[in-house]
Coordinates of C-alpha atoms in Angstrom, one line a residue:
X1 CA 25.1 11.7 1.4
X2 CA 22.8 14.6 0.8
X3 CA 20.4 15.4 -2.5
X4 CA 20.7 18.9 -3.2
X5 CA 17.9 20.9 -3.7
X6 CA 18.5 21.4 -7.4
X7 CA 18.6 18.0 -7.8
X8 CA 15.4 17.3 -6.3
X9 CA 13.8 19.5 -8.5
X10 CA 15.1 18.3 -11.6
X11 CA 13.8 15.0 -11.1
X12 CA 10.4 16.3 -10.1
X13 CA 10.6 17.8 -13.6
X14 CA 11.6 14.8 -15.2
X15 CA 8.7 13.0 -13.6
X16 CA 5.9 15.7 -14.5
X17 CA 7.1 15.5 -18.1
X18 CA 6.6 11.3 -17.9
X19 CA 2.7 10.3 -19.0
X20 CA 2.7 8.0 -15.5
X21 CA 3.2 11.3 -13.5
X22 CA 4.4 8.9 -10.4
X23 CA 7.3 9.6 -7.7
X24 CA 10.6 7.0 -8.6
X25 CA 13.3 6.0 -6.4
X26 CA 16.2 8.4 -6.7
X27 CA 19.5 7.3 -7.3
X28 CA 21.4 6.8 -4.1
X29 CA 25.4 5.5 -4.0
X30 CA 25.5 2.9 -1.4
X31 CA 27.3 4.2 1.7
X32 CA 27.6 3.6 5.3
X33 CA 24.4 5.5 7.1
X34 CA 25.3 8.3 9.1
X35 CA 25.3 9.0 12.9
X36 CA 21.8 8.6 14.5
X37 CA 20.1 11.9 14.5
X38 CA 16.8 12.5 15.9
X39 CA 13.7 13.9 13.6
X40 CA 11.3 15.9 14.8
X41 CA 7.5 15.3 13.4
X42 CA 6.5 17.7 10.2
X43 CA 2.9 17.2 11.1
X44 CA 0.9 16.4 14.2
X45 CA 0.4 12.6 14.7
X46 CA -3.2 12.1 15.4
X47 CA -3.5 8.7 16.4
X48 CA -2.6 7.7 19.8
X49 CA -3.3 4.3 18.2
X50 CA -2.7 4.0 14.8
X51 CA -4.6 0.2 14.8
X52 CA -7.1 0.9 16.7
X53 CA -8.4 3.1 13.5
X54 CA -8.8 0.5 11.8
X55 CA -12.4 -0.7 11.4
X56 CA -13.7 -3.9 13.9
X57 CA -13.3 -6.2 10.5
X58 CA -13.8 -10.0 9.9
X59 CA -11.8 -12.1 7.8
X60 CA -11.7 -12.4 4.2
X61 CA -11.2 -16.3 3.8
X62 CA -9.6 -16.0 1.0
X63 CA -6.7 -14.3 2.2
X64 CA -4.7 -14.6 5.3
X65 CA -4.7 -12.4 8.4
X66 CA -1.6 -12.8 10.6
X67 CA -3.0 -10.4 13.5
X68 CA -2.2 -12.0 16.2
X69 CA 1.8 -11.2 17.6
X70 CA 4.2 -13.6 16.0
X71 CA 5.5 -16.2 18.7
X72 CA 9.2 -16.5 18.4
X73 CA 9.7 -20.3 19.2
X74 CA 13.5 -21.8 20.1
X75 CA 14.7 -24.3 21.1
X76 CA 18.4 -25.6 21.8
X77 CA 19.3 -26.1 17.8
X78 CA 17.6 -23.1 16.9
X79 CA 21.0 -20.4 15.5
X80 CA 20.3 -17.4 17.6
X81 CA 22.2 -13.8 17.1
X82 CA 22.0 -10.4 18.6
X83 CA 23.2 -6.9 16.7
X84 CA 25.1 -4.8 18.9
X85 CA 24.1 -1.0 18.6
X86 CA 27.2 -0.6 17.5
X87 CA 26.6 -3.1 14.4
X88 CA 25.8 -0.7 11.2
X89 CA 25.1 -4.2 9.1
X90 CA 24.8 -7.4 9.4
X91 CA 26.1 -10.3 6.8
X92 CA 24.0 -13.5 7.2
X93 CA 25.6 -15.8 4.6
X94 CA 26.4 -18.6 7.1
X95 CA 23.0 -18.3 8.9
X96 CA 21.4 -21.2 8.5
X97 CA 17.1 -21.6 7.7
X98 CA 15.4 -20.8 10.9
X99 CA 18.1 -18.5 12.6
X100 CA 16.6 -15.6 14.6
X101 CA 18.7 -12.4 14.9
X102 CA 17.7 -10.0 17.8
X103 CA 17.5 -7.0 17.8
X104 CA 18.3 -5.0 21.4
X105 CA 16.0 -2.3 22.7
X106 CA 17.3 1.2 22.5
X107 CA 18.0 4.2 20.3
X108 CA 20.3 3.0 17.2
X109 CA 21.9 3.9 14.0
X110 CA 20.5 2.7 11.0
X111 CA 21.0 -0.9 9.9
X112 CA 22.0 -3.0 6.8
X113 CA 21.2 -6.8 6.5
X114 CA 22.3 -8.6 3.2
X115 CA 22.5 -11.9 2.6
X116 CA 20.1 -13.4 4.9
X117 CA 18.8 -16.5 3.1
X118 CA 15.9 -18.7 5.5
X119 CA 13.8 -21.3 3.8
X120 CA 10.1 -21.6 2.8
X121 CA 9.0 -23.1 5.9
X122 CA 11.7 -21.9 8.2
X123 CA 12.3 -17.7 7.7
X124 CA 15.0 -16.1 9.3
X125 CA 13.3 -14.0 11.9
X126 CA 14.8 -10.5 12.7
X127 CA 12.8 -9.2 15.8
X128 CA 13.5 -6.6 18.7
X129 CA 14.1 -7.7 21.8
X130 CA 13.5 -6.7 25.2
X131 CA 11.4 -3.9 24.5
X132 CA 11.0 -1.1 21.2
X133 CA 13.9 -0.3 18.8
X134 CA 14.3 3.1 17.4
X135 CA 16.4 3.3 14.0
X136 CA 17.7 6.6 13.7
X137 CA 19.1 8.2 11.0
X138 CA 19.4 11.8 9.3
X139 CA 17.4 12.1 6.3
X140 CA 20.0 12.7 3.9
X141 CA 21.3 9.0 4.7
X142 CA 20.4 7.0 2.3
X143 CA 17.8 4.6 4.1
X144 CA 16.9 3.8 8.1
X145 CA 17.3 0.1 7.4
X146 CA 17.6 -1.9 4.5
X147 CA 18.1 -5.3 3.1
X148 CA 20.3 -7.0 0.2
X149 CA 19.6 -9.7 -1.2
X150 CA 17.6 -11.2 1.1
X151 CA 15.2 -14.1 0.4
X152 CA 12.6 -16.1 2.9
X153 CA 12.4 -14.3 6.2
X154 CA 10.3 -12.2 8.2
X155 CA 10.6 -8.5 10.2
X156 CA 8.7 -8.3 13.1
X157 CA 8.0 -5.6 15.4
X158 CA 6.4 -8.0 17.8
X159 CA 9.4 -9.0 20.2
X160 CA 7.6 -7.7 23.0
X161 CA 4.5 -8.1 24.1
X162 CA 2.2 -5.3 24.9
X163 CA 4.6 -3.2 22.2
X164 CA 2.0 -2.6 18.8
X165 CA 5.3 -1.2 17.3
X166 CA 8.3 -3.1 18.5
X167 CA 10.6 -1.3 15.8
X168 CA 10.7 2.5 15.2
X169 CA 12.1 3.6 11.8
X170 CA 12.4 7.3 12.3
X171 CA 14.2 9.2 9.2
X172 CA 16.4 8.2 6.3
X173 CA 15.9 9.0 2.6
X174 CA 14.0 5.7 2.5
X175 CA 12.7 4.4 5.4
X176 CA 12.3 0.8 5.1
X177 CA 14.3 -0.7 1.5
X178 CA 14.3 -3.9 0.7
X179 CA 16.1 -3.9 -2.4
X180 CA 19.2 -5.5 -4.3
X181 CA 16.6 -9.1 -5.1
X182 CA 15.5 -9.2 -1.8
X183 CA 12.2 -11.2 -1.8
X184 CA 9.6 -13.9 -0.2
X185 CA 9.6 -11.2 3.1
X186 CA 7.0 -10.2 5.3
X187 CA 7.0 -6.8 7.2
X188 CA 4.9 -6.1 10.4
X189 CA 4.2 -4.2 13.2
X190 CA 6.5 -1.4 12.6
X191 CA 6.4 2.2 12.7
X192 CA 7.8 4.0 9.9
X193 CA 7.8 7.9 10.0
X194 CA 9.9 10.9 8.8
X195 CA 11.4 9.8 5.7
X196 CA 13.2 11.8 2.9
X197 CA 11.1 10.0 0.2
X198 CA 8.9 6.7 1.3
X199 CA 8.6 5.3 4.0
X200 CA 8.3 1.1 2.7
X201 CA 10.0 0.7 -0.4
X202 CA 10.2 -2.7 -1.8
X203 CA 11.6 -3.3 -5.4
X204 CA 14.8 -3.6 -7.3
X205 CA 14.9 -1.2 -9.7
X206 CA 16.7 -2.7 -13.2
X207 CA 20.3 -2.0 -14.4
X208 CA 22.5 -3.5 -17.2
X209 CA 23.0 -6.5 -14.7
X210 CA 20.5 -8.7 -16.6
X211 CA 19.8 -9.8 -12.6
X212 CA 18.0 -7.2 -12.1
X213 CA 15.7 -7.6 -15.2
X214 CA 12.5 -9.2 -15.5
X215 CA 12.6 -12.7 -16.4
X216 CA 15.6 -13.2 -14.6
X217 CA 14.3 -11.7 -11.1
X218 CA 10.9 -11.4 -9.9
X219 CA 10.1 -10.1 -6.5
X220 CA 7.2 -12.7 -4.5
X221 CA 5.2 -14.0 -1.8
X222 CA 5.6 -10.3 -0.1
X223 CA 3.2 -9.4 2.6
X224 CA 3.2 -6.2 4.3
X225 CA 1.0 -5.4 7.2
X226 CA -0.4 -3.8 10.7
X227 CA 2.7 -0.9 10.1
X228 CA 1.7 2.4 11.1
X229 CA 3.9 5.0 8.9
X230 CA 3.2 8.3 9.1
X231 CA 4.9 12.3 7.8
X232 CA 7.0 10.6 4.7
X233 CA 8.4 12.9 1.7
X234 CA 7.1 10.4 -0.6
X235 CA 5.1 7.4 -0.3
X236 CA 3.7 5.7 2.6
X237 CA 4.3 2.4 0.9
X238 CA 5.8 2.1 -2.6
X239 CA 6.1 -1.8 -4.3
X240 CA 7.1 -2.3 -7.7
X241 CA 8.2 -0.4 -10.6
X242 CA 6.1 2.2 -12.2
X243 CA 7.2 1.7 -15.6
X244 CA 6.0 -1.7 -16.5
X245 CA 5.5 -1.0 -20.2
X246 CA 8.5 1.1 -21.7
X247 CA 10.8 0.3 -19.2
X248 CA 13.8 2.7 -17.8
X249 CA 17.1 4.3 -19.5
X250 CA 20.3 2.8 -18.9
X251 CA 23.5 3.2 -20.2
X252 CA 22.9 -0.1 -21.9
X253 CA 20.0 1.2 -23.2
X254 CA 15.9 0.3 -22.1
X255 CA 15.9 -2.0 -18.7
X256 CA 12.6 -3.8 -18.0
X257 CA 11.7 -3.8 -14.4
X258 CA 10.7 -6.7 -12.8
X259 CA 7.5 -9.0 -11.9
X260 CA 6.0 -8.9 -8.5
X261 CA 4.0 -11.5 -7.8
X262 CA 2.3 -12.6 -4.6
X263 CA 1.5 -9.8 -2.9
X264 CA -0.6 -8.4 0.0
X265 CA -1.1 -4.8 1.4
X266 CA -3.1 -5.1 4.5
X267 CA -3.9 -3.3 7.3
X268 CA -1.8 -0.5 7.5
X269 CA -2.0 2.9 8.7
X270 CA -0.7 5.5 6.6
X271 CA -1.0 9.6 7.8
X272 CA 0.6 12.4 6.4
X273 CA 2.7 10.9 2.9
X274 CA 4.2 13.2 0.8
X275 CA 2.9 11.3 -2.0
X276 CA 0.3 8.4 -2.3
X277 CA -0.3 6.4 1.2
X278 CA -0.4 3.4 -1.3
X279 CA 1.3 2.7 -4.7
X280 CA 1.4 -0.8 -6.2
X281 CA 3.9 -1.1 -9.7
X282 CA 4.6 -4.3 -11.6
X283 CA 2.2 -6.3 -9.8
X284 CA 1.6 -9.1 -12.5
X285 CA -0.4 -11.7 -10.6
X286 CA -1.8 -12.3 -7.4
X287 CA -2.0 -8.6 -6.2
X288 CA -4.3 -7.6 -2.9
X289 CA -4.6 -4.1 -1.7
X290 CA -6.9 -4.4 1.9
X291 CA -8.1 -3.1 4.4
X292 CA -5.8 -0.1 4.9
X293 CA -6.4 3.1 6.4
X294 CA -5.1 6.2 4.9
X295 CA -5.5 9.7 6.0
X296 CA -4.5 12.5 4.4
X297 CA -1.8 11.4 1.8
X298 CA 0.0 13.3 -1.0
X299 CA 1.0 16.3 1.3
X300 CA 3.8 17.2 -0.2
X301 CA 4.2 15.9 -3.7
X302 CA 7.0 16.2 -5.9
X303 CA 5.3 17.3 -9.1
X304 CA 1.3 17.2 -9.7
X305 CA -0.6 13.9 -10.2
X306 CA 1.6 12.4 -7.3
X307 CA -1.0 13.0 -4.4
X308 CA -3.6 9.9 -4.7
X309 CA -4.9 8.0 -2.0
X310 CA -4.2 4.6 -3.6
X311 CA -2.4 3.9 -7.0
X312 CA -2.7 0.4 -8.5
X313 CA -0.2 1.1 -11.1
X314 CA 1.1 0.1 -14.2
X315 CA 1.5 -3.8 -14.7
X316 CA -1.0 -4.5 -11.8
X317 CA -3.6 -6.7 -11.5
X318 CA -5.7 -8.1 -8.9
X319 CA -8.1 -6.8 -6.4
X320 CA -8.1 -3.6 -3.9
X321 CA -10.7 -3.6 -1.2
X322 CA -12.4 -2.6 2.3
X323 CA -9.7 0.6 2.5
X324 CA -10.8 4.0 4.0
X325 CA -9.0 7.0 2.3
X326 CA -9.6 10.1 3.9
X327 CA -8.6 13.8 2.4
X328 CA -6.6 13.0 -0.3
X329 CA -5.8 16.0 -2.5
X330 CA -5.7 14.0 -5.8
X331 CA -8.0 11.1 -6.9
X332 CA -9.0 8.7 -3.6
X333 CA -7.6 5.7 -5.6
X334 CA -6.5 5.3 -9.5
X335 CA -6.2 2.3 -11.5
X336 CA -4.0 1.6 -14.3
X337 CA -4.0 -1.6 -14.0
X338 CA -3.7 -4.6 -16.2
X339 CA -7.4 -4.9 -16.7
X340 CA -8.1 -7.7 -13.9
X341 CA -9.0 -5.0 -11.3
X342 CA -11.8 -5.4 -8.7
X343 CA -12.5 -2.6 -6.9
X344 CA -14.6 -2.9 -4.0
X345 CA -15.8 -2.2 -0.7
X346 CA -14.0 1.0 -0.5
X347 CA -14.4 4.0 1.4
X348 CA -13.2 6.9 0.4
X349 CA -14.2 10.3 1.6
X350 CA -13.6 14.2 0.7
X351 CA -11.2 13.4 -2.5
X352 CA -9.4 16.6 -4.2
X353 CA -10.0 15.4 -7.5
X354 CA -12.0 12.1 -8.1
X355 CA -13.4 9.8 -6.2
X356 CA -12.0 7.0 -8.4
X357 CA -10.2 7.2 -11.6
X358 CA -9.1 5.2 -14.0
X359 CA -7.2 4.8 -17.2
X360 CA -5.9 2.4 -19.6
X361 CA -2.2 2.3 -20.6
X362 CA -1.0 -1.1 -20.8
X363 CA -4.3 -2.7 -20.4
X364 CA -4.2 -6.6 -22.2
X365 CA -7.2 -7.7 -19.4
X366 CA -10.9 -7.8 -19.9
X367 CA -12.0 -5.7 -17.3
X368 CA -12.1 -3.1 -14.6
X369 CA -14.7 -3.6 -12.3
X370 CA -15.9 -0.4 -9.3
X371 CA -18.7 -2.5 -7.3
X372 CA -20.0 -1.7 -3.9
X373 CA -17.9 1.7 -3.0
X374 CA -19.3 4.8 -1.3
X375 CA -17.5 7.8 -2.4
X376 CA -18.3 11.1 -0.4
X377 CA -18.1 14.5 -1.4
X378 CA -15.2 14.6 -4.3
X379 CA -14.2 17.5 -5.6
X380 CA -14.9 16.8 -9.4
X381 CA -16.6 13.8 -10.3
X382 CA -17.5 10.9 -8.8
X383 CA -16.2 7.8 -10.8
X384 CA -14.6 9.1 -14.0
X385 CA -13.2 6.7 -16.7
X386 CA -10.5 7.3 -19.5
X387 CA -10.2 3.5 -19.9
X388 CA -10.9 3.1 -23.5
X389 CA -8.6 0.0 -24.3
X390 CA -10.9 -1.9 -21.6
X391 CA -13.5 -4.5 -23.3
X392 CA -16.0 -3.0 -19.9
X393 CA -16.3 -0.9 -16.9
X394 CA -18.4 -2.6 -14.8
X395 CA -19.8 0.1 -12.1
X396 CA -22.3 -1.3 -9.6
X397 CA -24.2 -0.6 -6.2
X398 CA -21.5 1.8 -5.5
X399 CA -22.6 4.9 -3.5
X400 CA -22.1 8.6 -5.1
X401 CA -22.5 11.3 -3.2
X402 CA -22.6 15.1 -3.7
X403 CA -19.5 15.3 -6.2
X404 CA -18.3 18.6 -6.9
X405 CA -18.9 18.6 -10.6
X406 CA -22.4 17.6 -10.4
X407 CA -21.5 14.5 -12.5
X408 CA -21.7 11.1 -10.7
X409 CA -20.2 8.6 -13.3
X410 CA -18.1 10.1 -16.1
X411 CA -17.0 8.0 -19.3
X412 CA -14.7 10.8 -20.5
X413 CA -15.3 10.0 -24.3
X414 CA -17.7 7.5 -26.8
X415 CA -15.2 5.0 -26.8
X416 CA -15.3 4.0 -22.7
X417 CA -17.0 1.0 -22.5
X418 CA -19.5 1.7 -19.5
X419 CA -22.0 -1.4 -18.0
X420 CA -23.8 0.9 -14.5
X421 CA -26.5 -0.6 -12.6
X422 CA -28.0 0.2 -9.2
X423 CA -25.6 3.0 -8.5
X424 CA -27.5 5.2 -5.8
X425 CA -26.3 8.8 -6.8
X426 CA -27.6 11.7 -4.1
X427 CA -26.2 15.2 -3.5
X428 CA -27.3 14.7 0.6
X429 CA -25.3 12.5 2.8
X430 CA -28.2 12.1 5.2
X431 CA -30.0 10.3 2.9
X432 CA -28.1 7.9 3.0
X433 CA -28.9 7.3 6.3
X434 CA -25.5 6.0 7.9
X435 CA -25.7 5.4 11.9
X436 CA -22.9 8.3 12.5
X437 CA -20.9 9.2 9.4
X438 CA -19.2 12.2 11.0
X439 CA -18.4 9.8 14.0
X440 CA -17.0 7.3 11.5
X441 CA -19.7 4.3 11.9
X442 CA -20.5 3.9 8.2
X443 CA -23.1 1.1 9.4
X444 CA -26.8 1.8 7.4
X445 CA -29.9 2.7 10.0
X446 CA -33.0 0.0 9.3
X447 CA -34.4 2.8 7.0
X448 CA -31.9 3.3 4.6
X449 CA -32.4 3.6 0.8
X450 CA -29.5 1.2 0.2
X451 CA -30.7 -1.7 1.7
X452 CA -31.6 -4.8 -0.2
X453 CA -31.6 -2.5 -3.3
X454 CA -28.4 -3.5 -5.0
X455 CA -27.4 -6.3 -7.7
X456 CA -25.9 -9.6 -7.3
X457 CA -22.1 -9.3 -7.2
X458 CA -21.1 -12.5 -5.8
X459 CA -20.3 -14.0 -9.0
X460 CA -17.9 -11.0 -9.0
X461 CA -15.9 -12.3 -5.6
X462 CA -17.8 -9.4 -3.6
X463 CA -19.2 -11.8 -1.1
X464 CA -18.4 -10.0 2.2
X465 CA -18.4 -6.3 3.0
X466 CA -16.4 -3.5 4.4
X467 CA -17.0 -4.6 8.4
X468 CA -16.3 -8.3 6.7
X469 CA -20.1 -9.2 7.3
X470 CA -21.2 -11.7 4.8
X471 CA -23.1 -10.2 1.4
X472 CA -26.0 -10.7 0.8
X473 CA -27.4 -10.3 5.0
X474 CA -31.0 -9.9 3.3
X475 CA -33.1 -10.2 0.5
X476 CA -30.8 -9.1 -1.8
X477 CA -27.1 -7.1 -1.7
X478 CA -27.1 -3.4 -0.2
X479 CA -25.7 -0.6 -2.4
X480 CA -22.1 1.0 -1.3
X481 CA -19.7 -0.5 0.9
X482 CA -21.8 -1.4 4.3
X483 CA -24.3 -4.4 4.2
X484 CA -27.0 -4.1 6.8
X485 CA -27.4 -6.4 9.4

């Protein structure tokens, strides 16, 4: 169906007039998704290779790395289907655990899959087949491809080898849903571009079905990687609900969204969102934001305070780490997290507001903690703190450079908490002495200033750096997000 202008604006209003100032879901009938229609790019893609941007990383061992292709494994009990292009959704209530459906290669309509139930340790596998798969859809249709309730199983663009991208999601109000208590998914390998509103969405947004509420539905084990998804209305990638605290209006009165627990962000390529490449909601426990690369997001936002790099919203915990954000016209990444939230190893370069900001709405944690970033060239300040529920701010051997305030560190009022040590604060990049920042090697030359200059942060869970090299490679830890070696 198609959202009328009017309406659009209206609920931008709404939004600018809420204290969280975030993009939400609209509301969307469910309906069969219209004929395939083609979309033409609103910007310019500018990576041939949206991976290959990605920095040469190691691994965190803490975490887990699927990068290598998925292998698709059968044998002769293994339940194998295949979705005609002609198939607009696909029921898999008498799949059994371990069933692979197949998707053909070819241009397509968009797809629904409900009801597709694996186990633990044998997912339901959806994977293209034979070469890449292009969901096309108009976007006015309500989403490219979708699931409903859905639990344990895995979407993988990596049917074909040699392909980075085995499915294409081009168009749709939302990309990518996986909504109605879908959970326990992981999503890889796709490309995801031209979206009414964002391009990943992954949450199910609470009604007067007490299903839908939290502590009777919480979304986990979610892992969402190596996508490239690129010219969205909204966000690049949008998990959980942004209203942890005070909840949403229903006709039954105040809703509480769900939990989301269990989840990784890693490794994605995000150009060109209408609103942040990255926004995290409702993310109790167990949250990690890493590695991604994100250029240019909040290009078209729906009402101001939208157009972040990275927003580890309300009701989220956990860490966000070794990401690049690149020419963001808001803040390069806020927190308003639950006050568990390490910060770290982040690049994040030619911000239209801050560098970092952060505030404390529903804060019940100890601590927000900024260690071991280089910020270049913000527009205001570099860090700048309103978090004045938080016991501390701990901000340390991060890298400030040339912000456009003049004020490196900024505790907005008396009552911010502040504990800064061996920040290295400059208004000249050179001095920093990076092999080629212009060229995008953020390594230090032997003669930098921020070698073997830094404080301890182990203790913290900073024991690697941005390239993944292990911290400290000297005498002693290197200030910003680089460690010599």
């Amino acid at each position: 169906m198609k959202v009328a202008k009017k309406m659009l604006n209206t609920f931008a209003a709404t939004l600018l007039a809420s204290s969280l100032m975030m993009c939400a879901k609209p509301t969307l009938k469910p309906e069969k998704p219209q004929s395939v229609v083609q979309q033409p790019s609103a910007k310019p893609d500018t990576s041939n290779n949206a991976i290959g941007t990605l920095p040469n990383v190691g691994t965190d061992p803490t975490l887990p790395d699927t990068s290598a292709p998925a292998r698709i494994i059968t044998n002769s009990v293994t339940t194998t289907i295949s979705v005609q292009p002609s198939q607009w959704y696909v029921d898999g209530s008498n799949l059994p655990a371990g069933a692979i459906i197949y998707i053909p290669a070819g241009t397509r309509g968009a797809l629904l899959l409900k009801n597709i139930k694996g186990a633990v340790l044998k997912p339901i596998i959806i994977v293209n087949k034979g070469g890449q798969v292009v969901f096309s859809a108009a976007k006015t249709a309500s989403y490219a491809l979708k699931t409903q309730n859905c639990k344990n199983f895995k979407l993988l663009g990596t049917g074909t080898a040699g392909i980075n991208f085995g499915f294409v999601v081009d168009g749709g109000n939302l990309g990518v849903s996986m909504d109605d208590l879908s959970t326990d998914f992981e999503i890889a390998n796709l490309e995801v571009k031209n979206s009414g509103f964002a391009g990943i969405m992954a949450k199910t947004d609470p009604t007067c079905d007490p299903a839908t509420q939290r502590g009777n539905f919480t979304m986990s084990n979610v892992i969402i990687h190596h996508n490239y998804i690129h010219n969205t209305g909204g966000e690049g990638v949008y998990v959980g609900n942004s209203f942890y605290k005070d909840g949403v209006s229903a006709a039954c009165g105040t809703v509480m969204p769900h939990d989301v627990k269990n989840l990784r962000i890693y490794k994605n390529v995000i150009n060109f969102s209408g609103c942040e490449g990255i926004q995290v909601g409702s993310a109790v426990a167990d949250c990690s934001v890493y590695y991604n690369t994100i250029f240019s997001p909040g290009a078209a936002p729906f009402a101001s305070g939208q157009n972040n790099g990275i927003q580890i919203g309300e009701g989220t915990g956990g860490r966000c780490f070794n990401n690049l954000v690149k020419n963001a016209p808001g803040n390069g990444i806020i927190v308003l997290g639950l006050g568990d939230n390490t910060i770290f190893n982040n690049y994040i370069i030619n911000a239209g507001e801050n560098g970092i900001f952060a505030d404390s709405r529903y804060t019940p944690g100890p601590y927000f903690r900024f260690i071991n970033n280089t910020i270049i060239a913000p527009a205001k300040d570099g860090i700048k703190l309103n978090s004045v529920i938080i016991p501390v701010n701990l901000v340390i051997n991060n890298v400030i450079i040339k912000p456009g305030t003049g004020v490196f560190i900024h505790p907005m009022n008396s009552s911010v908490k502040v504990t800064a040590l061996d920040n290295y604060m400059n208004n000249d990049i050179n001095a920093c002495k990076f092999i080629d920042f212009n060229g995008g090697n953020y390594h230090l030359q032997p003669t930098s200033p921020l070698i073997n200059t830094g404080t301890n942060a182990s203790s913290y869970g900073v024991t690697f750096d941005y390239y993944g090299i292990k911290r400290p490679a000297g005498a002693a830890f290197d200030i910003g997000a680089a460690e010599h070696q």
